[in-house]
Amino acid sequence: QVQLVESGGGLVKPGGSLRLSCAASGFTFSDYYMNWIRQAPGKGLEWVSYISRSGTTIYYVDSVKGRFTISRDDAKNSLYLQMNSLRAEDTAVYYCARGEYGITATATWYYYMDVWGKGTTVTVSS
Amino acid sequence: SYELTQPPSVSVSPGQTASITCSGDKLGDKFACWYQQRPGQSPVLVIYQDSKRPSGIPERFSGSNSGNTATLTISGTQAIDESDYYCQAWDSSTVIFGGGTKLTVL
């Protein structure tokens, strides 16, 4: 079945680094945009980054630009998030999600995330 | 930057209709989608492209989008629908989430 499994979370000190991974199965990974979304304790969802099918288009939320790097390895059906210079405010559950992106006949762009993993917890604390 | 605004909470009695709104500037010119997140679980897509339901989502979930407001409607609300709901749109090549609405069924 279609599945996303995140790993790599943990406890890290401020200024430290972590690399999150997301293993995909049950679908053709290379056909899809992929995303990282996070949720701080007791807070709402915050989109963090996405990477296009080819890996040529990448976007980040402003708060992580210059610190986080998204990448993918289609041969391994895997998505990654390298997180450097971590701050307390990066503490969250990090979800990997599959993105559907396209344009309709009426020339309206759409983007939604139809498959989500269970998440991995990142805690930044001294 | 583009913003989506949702009411923090909505209450509904079992069997009644719940409506959750999502407001944004000219949101009707974009596509909106909705996610359900039960406590302790990952989000699940319940509506995409304003009004389409993914496979496996009950027919009681429906959506609309016009003007500045997208609406998620749950007809015949059940206790299992008690969750947080998030709207989402696409703007300037980035993903925008609303702040979320806690639906209470009482």
PDB file of C-alpha atoms in Angstrom:
ATOM      1  CA  GLN A   1       0.000   0.000   0.000  1.00  0.00           C
ATOM      2  CA  VAL A   2       1.003   3.623  -0.381  1.00  0.00           C
ATOM      3  CA  GLN A   3       3.138   4.561   2.606  1.00  0.00           C
ATOM      4  CA  LEU A   4       5.526   7.197   3.882  1.00  0.00           C
ATOM      5  CA  VAL A   5       7.727   6.499   6.904  1.00  0.00           C
ATOM      6  CA  GLU A   6       9.772   9.262   8.519  1.00  0.00           C
ATOM      7  CA  SER A   7      12.846   8.734  10.654  1.00  0.00           C
ATOM      8  CA  GLY A   8      15.793  10.646  12.074  1.00  0.00           C
ATOM      9  CA  GLY A   9      14.116  12.764  14.711  1.00  0.00           C
ATOM     10  CA  GLY A  10      15.498  13.189  18.193  1.00  0.00           C
ATOM     11  CA  LEU A  11      16.785  15.539  20.839  1.00  0.00           C
ATOM     12  CA  VAL A  12      19.403  18.043  19.722  1.00  0.00           C
ATOM     13  CA  LYS A  13      20.979  21.098  21.325  1.00  0.00           C
ATOM     14  CA  PRO A  14      20.424  24.592  19.922  1.00  0.00           C
ATOM     15  CA  GLY A  15      22.799  25.160  17.042  1.00  0.00           C
ATOM     16  CA  GLY A  16      22.993  21.462  16.297  1.00  0.00           C
ATOM     17  CA  SER A  17      22.035  19.487  13.196  1.00  0.00           C
ATOM     18  CA  LEU A  18      19.740  16.619  12.275  1.00  0.00           C
ATOM     19  CA  ARG A  19      18.922  14.819   9.045  1.00  0.00           C
ATOM     20  CA  LEU A  20      15.391  13.552   8.587  1.00  0.00           C
ATOM     21  CA  SER A  21      14.538  10.808   6.121  1.00  0.00           C
ATOM     22  CA  CYS A  22      11.266   9.719   4.562  1.00  0.00           C
ATOM     23  CA  ALA A  23      10.996   6.302   2.924  1.00  0.00           C
ATOM     24  CA  ALA A  24       8.263   5.984   0.309  1.00  0.00           C
ATOM     25  CA  SER A  25       6.631   2.797  -0.925  1.00  0.00           C
ATOM     26  CA  GLY A  26       3.618   1.682  -2.927  1.00  0.00           C
ATOM     27  CA  PHE A  27       3.821   4.370  -5.619  1.00  0.00           C
ATOM     28  CA  THR A  28       6.202   5.734  -8.250  1.00  0.00           C
ATOM     29  CA  PHE A  29       8.145   8.150  -6.078  1.00  0.00           C
ATOM     30  CA  SER A  30       9.756  10.021  -8.962  1.00  0.00           C
ATOM     31  CA  ASP A  31       6.317  11.062 -10.305  1.00  0.00           C
ATOM     32  CA  TYR A  32       5.489  13.251  -7.323  1.00  0.00           C
ATOM     33  CA  TYR A  33       6.374  16.476  -5.599  1.00  0.00           C
ATOM     34  CA  MET A  34       7.331  15.834  -1.974  1.00  0.00           C
ATOM     35  CA  ASN A  35       6.944  17.979   1.114  1.00  0.00           C
ATOM     36  CA  TRP A  36       7.974  18.472   4.702  1.00  0.00           C
ATOM     37  CA  ILE A  37       5.363  19.924   7.059  1.00  0.00           C
ATOM     38  CA  ARG A  38       5.824  20.476  10.777  1.00  0.00           C
ATOM     39  CA  GLN A  39       3.594  20.916  13.786  1.00  0.00           C
ATOM     40  CA  ALA A  40       4.890  22.479  16.978  1.00  0.00           C
ATOM     41  CA  PRO A  41       3.406  21.145  20.233  1.00  0.00           C
ATOM     42  CA  GLY A  42      -0.198  22.266  20.535  1.00  0.00           C
ATOM     43  CA  LYS A  43       0.020  24.339  17.357  1.00  0.00           C
ATOM     44  CA  GLY A  44      -1.201  24.134  13.778  1.00  0.00           C
ATOM     45  CA  LEU A  45       0.366  22.801  10.630  1.00  0.00           C
ATOM     46  CA  GLU A  46       3.231  24.725   9.042  1.00  0.00           C
ATOM     47  CA  TRP A  47       4.512  23.859   5.596  1.00  0.00           C
ATOM     48  CA  VAL A  48       8.339  23.784   5.621  1.00  0.00           C
ATOM     49  CA  SER A  49       9.546  22.868   2.130  1.00  0.00           C
ATOM     50  CA  TYR A  50       8.801  21.064  -1.105  1.00  0.00           C
ATOM     51  CA  ILE A  51      10.844  19.607  -3.906  1.00  0.00           C
ATOM     52  CA  SER A  52       9.610  19.036  -7.455  1.00  0.00           C
ATOM     53  CA  ARG A  53       9.516  15.746  -9.316  1.00  0.00           C
ATOM     54  CA  SER A  54      12.868  16.376 -10.932  1.00  0.00           C
ATOM     55  CA  GLY A  55      14.375  18.077  -7.906  1.00  0.00           C
ATOM     56  CA  THR A  56      14.937  21.237  -9.917  1.00  0.00           C
ATOM     57  CA  THR A  57      12.343  23.336  -8.079  1.00  0.00           C
ATOM     58  CA  ILE A  58      12.644  23.802  -4.327  1.00  0.00           C
ATOM     59  CA  TYR A  59      10.907  26.211  -1.972  1.00  0.00           C
ATOM     60  CA  TYR A  60      11.195  26.851   1.762  1.00  0.00           C
ATOM     61  CA  VAL A  61       9.217  28.772   4.338  1.00  0.00           C
ATOM     62  CA  ASP A  62      11.127  31.955   5.210  1.00  0.00           C
ATOM     63  CA  SER A  63      11.928  30.845   8.764  1.00  0.00           C
ATOM     64  CA  VAL A  64      14.131  27.945   7.597  1.00  0.00           C
ATOM     65  CA  LYS A  65      15.786  29.441   4.519  1.00  0.00           C
ATOM     66  CA  GLY A  66      19.554  29.108   4.721  1.00  0.00           C
ATOM     67  CA  ARG A  67      19.328  26.533   7.510  1.00  0.00           C
ATOM     68  CA  PHE A  68      17.351  23.615   6.059  1.00  0.00           C
ATOM     69  CA  THR A  69      17.990  21.721   2.819  1.00  0.00           C
ATOM     70  CA  ILE A  70      15.497  19.393   1.170  1.00  0.00           C
ATOM     71  CA  SER A  71      16.654  16.688  -1.224  1.00  0.00           C
ATOM     72  CA  ARG A  72      15.461  13.455  -2.790  1.00  0.00           C
ATOM     73  CA  ASP A  73      16.957  10.217  -4.060  1.00  0.00           C
ATOM     74  CA  ASP A  74      14.556   8.661  -6.542  1.00  0.00           C
ATOM     75  CA  ALA A  75      16.678   5.517  -6.806  1.00  0.00           C
ATOM     76  CA  LYS A  76      16.118   4.937  -3.087  1.00  0.00           C
ATOM     77  CA  ASN A  77      12.533   6.257  -3.025  1.00  0.00           C
ATOM     78  CA  SER A  78      13.606   8.619  -0.285  1.00  0.00           C
ATOM     79  CA  LEU A  79      13.141  12.230   0.761  1.00  0.00           C
ATOM     80  CA  TYR A  80      15.465  14.056   3.119  1.00  0.00           C
ATOM     81  CA  LEU A  81      15.599  17.207   5.210  1.00  0.00           C
ATOM     82  CA  GLN A  82      18.983  18.390   6.425  1.00  0.00           C
ATOM     83  CA  MET A  83      18.430  20.739   9.353  1.00  0.00           C
ATOM     84  CA  ASN A  84      21.309  22.896  10.547  1.00  0.00           C
ATOM     85  CA  SER A  85      21.587  25.702  13.108  1.00  0.00           C
ATOM     86  CA  LEU A  86      18.547  24.350  14.909  1.00  0.00           C
ATOM     87  CA  ARG A  87      16.582  26.599  17.225  1.00  0.00           C
ATOM     88  CA  ALA A  88      14.119  25.952  20.013  1.00  0.00           C
ATOM     89  CA  GLU A  89      11.319  27.114  17.718  1.00  0.00           C
ATOM     90  CA  ASP A  90      12.110  24.251  15.312  1.00  0.00           C
ATOM     91  CA  THR A  91      10.799  21.809  17.925  1.00  0.00           C
ATOM     92  CA  ALA A  92       7.921  19.983  16.244  1.00  0.00           C
ATOM     93  CA  VAL A  93       6.627  16.802  14.730  1.00  0.00           C
ATOM     94  CA  TYR A  94       7.889  16.717  11.146  1.00  0.00           C
ATOM     95  CA  TYR A  95       5.658  15.079   8.551  1.00  0.00           C
ATOM     96  CA  CYS A  96       6.563  13.946   5.078  1.00  0.00           C
ATOM     97  CA  ALA A  97       3.739  14.262   2.544  1.00  0.00           C
ATOM     98  CA  ARG A  98       3.197  13.499  -1.120  1.00  0.00           C
ATOM     99  CA  GLY A  99       2.193  16.460  -3.244  1.00  0.00           C
ATOM    100  CA  GLU A 100      -0.186  16.617  -6.165  1.00  0.00           C
ATOM    101  CA  TYR A 101       0.561  19.600  -8.409  1.00  0.00           C
ATOM    102  CA  GLY A 102      -0.909  20.663 -11.672  1.00  0.00           C
ATOM    103  CA  ILE A 103      -3.116  22.994 -13.650  1.00  0.00           C
ATOM    104  CA  THR A 104      -6.728  22.529 -14.688  1.00  0.00           C
ATOM    105  CA  ALA A 105      -8.351  23.200 -18.052  1.00  0.00           C
ATOM    106  CA  THR A 106      -9.430  26.577 -16.653  1.00  0.00           C
ATOM    107  CA  ALA A 107      -5.787  27.466 -16.025  1.00  0.00           C
ATOM    108  CA  THR A 108      -6.049  27.301 -12.233  1.00  0.00           C
ATOM    109  CA  TRP A 109      -3.077  25.823 -10.411  1.00  0.00           C
ATOM    110  CA  TYR A 110      -3.654  23.324  -7.650  1.00  0.00           C
ATOM    111  CA  TYR A 111      -1.454  21.794  -4.986  1.00  0.00           C
ATOM    112  CA  TYR A 112      -2.533  19.445  -2.253  1.00  0.00           C
ATOM    113  CA  MET A 113      -0.978  16.685  -0.179  1.00  0.00           C
ATOM    114  CA  ASP A 114      -2.767  13.377  -0.406  1.00  0.00           C
ATOM    115  CA  VAL A 115      -0.519  10.976   1.517  1.00  0.00           C
ATOM    116  CA  TRP A 116       1.107  11.738   4.869  1.00  0.00           C
ATOM    117  CA  GLY A 117       3.507   9.844   7.068  1.00  0.00           C
ATOM    118  CA  LYS A 118       3.098   9.415  10.819  1.00  0.00           C
ATOM    119  CA  GLY A 119       5.788  11.971  11.563  1.00  0.00           C
ATOM    120  CA  THR A 120       9.059  12.097  13.468  1.00  0.00           C
ATOM    121  CA  THR A 121       9.627  14.283  16.519  1.00  0.00           C
ATOM    122  CA  VAL A 122      12.403  16.854  16.671  1.00  0.00           C
ATOM    123  CA  THR A 123      13.166  18.469  20.019  1.00  0.00           C
ATOM    124  CA  VAL A 124      15.674  21.308  20.216  1.00  0.00           C
ATOM    125  CA  SER A 125      16.669  21.938  23.804  1.00  0.00           C
ATOM    126  CA  SER A 126      19.762  22.393  25.924  1.00  0.00           C
TER     127      SER A 126
ATOM    128  CA  SER B   1       2.366  37.141   2.289  1.00  0.00           C
ATOM    129  CA  TYR B   2      -0.918  35.363   1.747  1.00  0.00           C
ATOM    130  CA  GLU B   3      -2.943  34.404   4.808  1.00  0.00           C
ATOM    131  CA  LEU B   4      -5.836  32.042   5.452  1.00  0.00           C
ATOM    132  CA  THR B   5      -8.071  32.669   8.459  1.00  0.00           C
ATOM    133  CA  GLN B   6     -10.172  30.021  10.193  1.00  0.00           C
ATOM    134  CA  PRO B   7     -12.315  30.260  13.330  1.00  0.00           C
ATOM    135  CA  PRO B   8     -10.467  28.593  16.233  1.00  0.00           C
ATOM    136  CA  SER B   9     -13.454  26.470  17.177  1.00  0.00           C
ATOM    137  CA  VAL B  10     -16.834  25.299  15.931  1.00  0.00           C
ATOM    138  CA  SER B  11     -19.395  23.271  17.855  1.00  0.00           C
ATOM    139  CA  VAL B  12     -22.129  21.069  16.439  1.00  0.00           C
ATOM    140  CA  SER B  13     -24.676  18.608  17.789  1.00  0.00           C
ATOM    141  CA  PRO B  14     -24.577  15.015  16.548  1.00  0.00           C
ATOM    142  CA  GLY B  15     -26.576  14.591  13.356  1.00  0.00           C
ATOM    143  CA  GLN B  16     -26.497  18.301  12.537  1.00  0.00           C
ATOM    144  CA  THR B  17     -24.525  20.128   9.856  1.00  0.00           C
ATOM    145  CA  ALA B  18     -21.167  21.685  10.670  1.00  0.00           C
ATOM    146  CA  SER B  19     -19.667  24.455   8.550  1.00  0.00           C
ATOM    147  CA  ILE B  20     -16.048  25.514   8.863  1.00  0.00           C
ATOM    148  CA  THR B  21     -14.912  28.588   6.982  1.00  0.00           C
ATOM    149  CA  CYS B  22     -11.542  29.623   5.597  1.00  0.00           C
ATOM    150  CA  SER B  23     -11.031  33.212   4.472  1.00  0.00           C
ATOM    151  CA  GLY B  24      -8.377  34.715   2.254  1.00  0.00           C
ATOM    152  CA  ASP B  25      -8.065  37.511  -0.275  1.00  0.00           C
ATOM    153  CA  LYS B  26      -9.746  36.342  -3.510  1.00  0.00           C
ATOM    154  CA  LEU B  27      -9.526  32.772  -2.275  1.00  0.00           C
ATOM    155  CA  GLY B  28     -12.235  31.855  -4.748  1.00  0.00           C
ATOM    156  CA  ASP B  29      -9.730  32.453  -7.548  1.00  0.00           C
ATOM    157  CA  LYS B  30      -7.545  29.684  -6.125  1.00  0.00           C
ATOM    158  CA  PHE B  31      -8.169  26.078  -5.199  1.00  0.00           C
ATOM    159  CA  ALA B  32      -8.730  25.230  -1.542  1.00  0.00           C
ATOM    160  CA  CYS B  33      -8.328  21.879   0.123  1.00  0.00           C
ATOM    161  CA  TRP B  34      -9.065  20.577   3.613  1.00  0.00           C
ATOM    162  CA  TYR B  35      -7.338  18.195   6.022  1.00  0.00           C
ATOM    163  CA  GLN B  36      -8.755  16.428   9.044  1.00  0.00           C
ATOM    164  CA  GLN B  37      -6.434  15.704  11.956  1.00  0.00           C
ATOM    165  CA  ARG B  38      -7.731  13.512  14.747  1.00  0.00           C
ATOM    166  CA  PRO B  39      -5.934  13.799  18.118  1.00  0.00           C
ATOM    167  CA  GLY B  40      -2.530  12.143  18.006  1.00  0.00           C
ATOM    168  CA  GLN B  41      -2.814  11.270  14.323  1.00  0.00           C
ATOM    169  CA  SER B  42      -1.447  12.537  11.027  1.00  0.00           C
ATOM    170  CA  PRO B  43      -3.532  14.832   8.830  1.00  0.00           C
ATOM    171  CA  VAL B  44      -5.818  13.249   6.247  1.00  0.00           C
ATOM    172  CA  LEU B  45      -6.949  14.965   3.041  1.00  0.00           C
ATOM    173  CA  VAL B  46     -10.765  15.179   3.013  1.00  0.00           C
ATOM    174  CA  ILE B  47     -11.426  17.715   0.225  1.00  0.00           C
ATOM    175  CA  TYR B  48      -9.239  18.861  -2.671  1.00  0.00           C
ATOM    176  CA  GLN B  49      -9.770  21.292  -5.558  1.00  0.00           C
ATOM    177  CA  ASP B  50     -12.511  23.016  -3.553  1.00  0.00           C
ATOM    178  CA  SER B  51     -15.079  20.217  -3.618  1.00  0.00           C
ATOM    179  CA  LYS B  52     -13.608  16.866  -4.627  1.00  0.00           C
ATOM    180  CA  ARG B  53     -13.502  13.979  -2.170  1.00  0.00           C
ATOM    181  CA  PRO B  54     -10.598  11.521  -2.169  1.00  0.00           C
ATOM    182  CA  SER B  55     -11.429   7.854  -2.279  1.00  0.00           C
ATOM    183  CA  GLY B  56     -12.606   6.608   1.104  1.00  0.00           C
ATOM    184  CA  ILE B  57     -13.846   9.956   2.419  1.00  0.00           C
ATOM    185  CA  PRO B  58     -17.535   9.784   3.402  1.00  0.00           C
ATOM    186  CA  GLU B  59     -20.090  11.642   1.302  1.00  0.00           C
ATOM    187  CA  ARG B  60     -21.087  13.740   4.317  1.00  0.00           C
ATOM    188  CA  PHE B  61     -17.934  15.809   3.688  1.00  0.00           C
ATOM    189  CA  SER B  62     -18.342  18.501   1.049  1.00  0.00           C
ATOM    190  CA  GLY B  63     -16.644  21.739   0.099  1.00  0.00           C
ATOM    191  CA  SER B  64     -17.227  24.997  -1.706  1.00  0.00           C
ATOM    192  CA  ASN B  65     -15.185  28.082  -2.533  1.00  0.00           C
ATOM    193  CA  SER B  66     -16.323  31.475  -3.748  1.00  0.00           C
ATOM    194  CA  GLY B  67     -15.327  35.078  -3.281  1.00  0.00           C
ATOM    195  CA  ASN B  68     -13.041  35.275  -0.277  1.00  0.00           C
ATOM    196  CA  THR B  69     -14.292  32.193   1.551  1.00  0.00           C
ATOM    197  CA  ALA B  70     -13.936  28.440   1.267  1.00  0.00           C
ATOM    198  CA  THR B  71     -16.261  26.294   3.346  1.00  0.00           C
ATOM    199  CA  LEU B  72     -16.024  22.722   4.557  1.00  0.00           C
ATOM    200  CA  THR B  73     -19.440  21.265   5.320  1.00  0.00           C
ATOM    201  CA  ILE B  74     -20.037  18.085   7.273  1.00  0.00           C
ATOM    202  CA  SER B  75     -23.604  16.819   7.022  1.00  0.00           C
ATOM    203  CA  GLY B  76     -25.001  14.490   9.644  1.00  0.00           C
ATOM    204  CA  THR B  77     -21.966  15.073  11.852  1.00  0.00           C
ATOM    205  CA  GLN B  78     -20.832  12.082  13.861  1.00  0.00           C
ATOM    206  CA  ALA B  79     -18.765  11.838  17.027  1.00  0.00           C
ATOM    207  CA  ILE B  80     -15.838  10.463  15.005  1.00  0.00           C
ATOM    208  CA  ASP B  81     -15.728  13.766  13.070  1.00  0.00           C
ATOM    209  CA  GLU B  82     -14.491  15.578  16.173  1.00  0.00           C
ATOM    210  CA  SER B  83     -11.074  16.713  14.974  1.00  0.00           C
ATOM    211  CA  ASP B  84      -8.964  19.663  13.966  1.00  0.00           C
ATOM    212  CA  TYR B  85      -9.548  20.823  10.407  1.00  0.00           C
ATOM    213  CA  TYR B  86      -7.080  22.810   8.305  1.00  0.00           C
ATOM    214  CA  CYS B  87      -7.645  24.574   5.021  1.00  0.00           C
ATOM    215  CA  GLN B  88      -4.792  24.962   2.556  1.00  0.00           C
ATOM    216  CA  ALA B  89      -4.190  26.898  -0.629  1.00  0.00           C
ATOM    217  CA  TRP B  90      -1.377  27.477  -3.122  1.00  0.00           C
ATOM    218  CA  ASP B  91      -0.043  30.993  -3.537  1.00  0.00           C
ATOM    219  CA  SER B  92       3.118  32.357  -5.133  1.00  0.00           C
ATOM    220  CA  SER B  93       4.502  28.847  -5.469  1.00  0.00           C
ATOM    221  CA  THR B  94       4.193  28.137  -1.763  1.00  0.00           C
ATOM    222  CA  VAL B  95       1.827  26.156   0.421  1.00  0.00           C
ATOM    223  CA  ILE B  96      -0.358  28.136   2.818  1.00  0.00           C
ATOM    224  CA  PHE B  97      -2.241  26.596   5.744  1.00  0.00           C
ATOM    225  CA  GLY B  98      -5.005  28.142   7.758  1.00  0.00           C
ATOM    226  CA  GLY B  99      -4.590  28.216  11.506  1.00  0.00           C
ATOM    227  CA  GLY B 100      -6.952  25.310  12.046  1.00  0.00           C
ATOM    228  CA  THR B 101     -10.416  24.857  13.524  1.00  0.00           C
ATOM    229  CA  LYS B 102     -11.256  22.505  16.362  1.00  0.00           C
ATOM    230  CA  LEU B 103     -14.594  20.862  15.685  1.00  0.00           C
ATOM    231  CA  THR B 104     -16.399  19.749  18.824  1.00  0.00           C
ATOM    232  CA  VAL B 105     -19.363  17.389  18.539  1.00  0.00           C
ATOM    233  CA  LEU B 106     -21.534  17.693  21.636  1.00  0.00           C
TER     234      LEU B 106
END
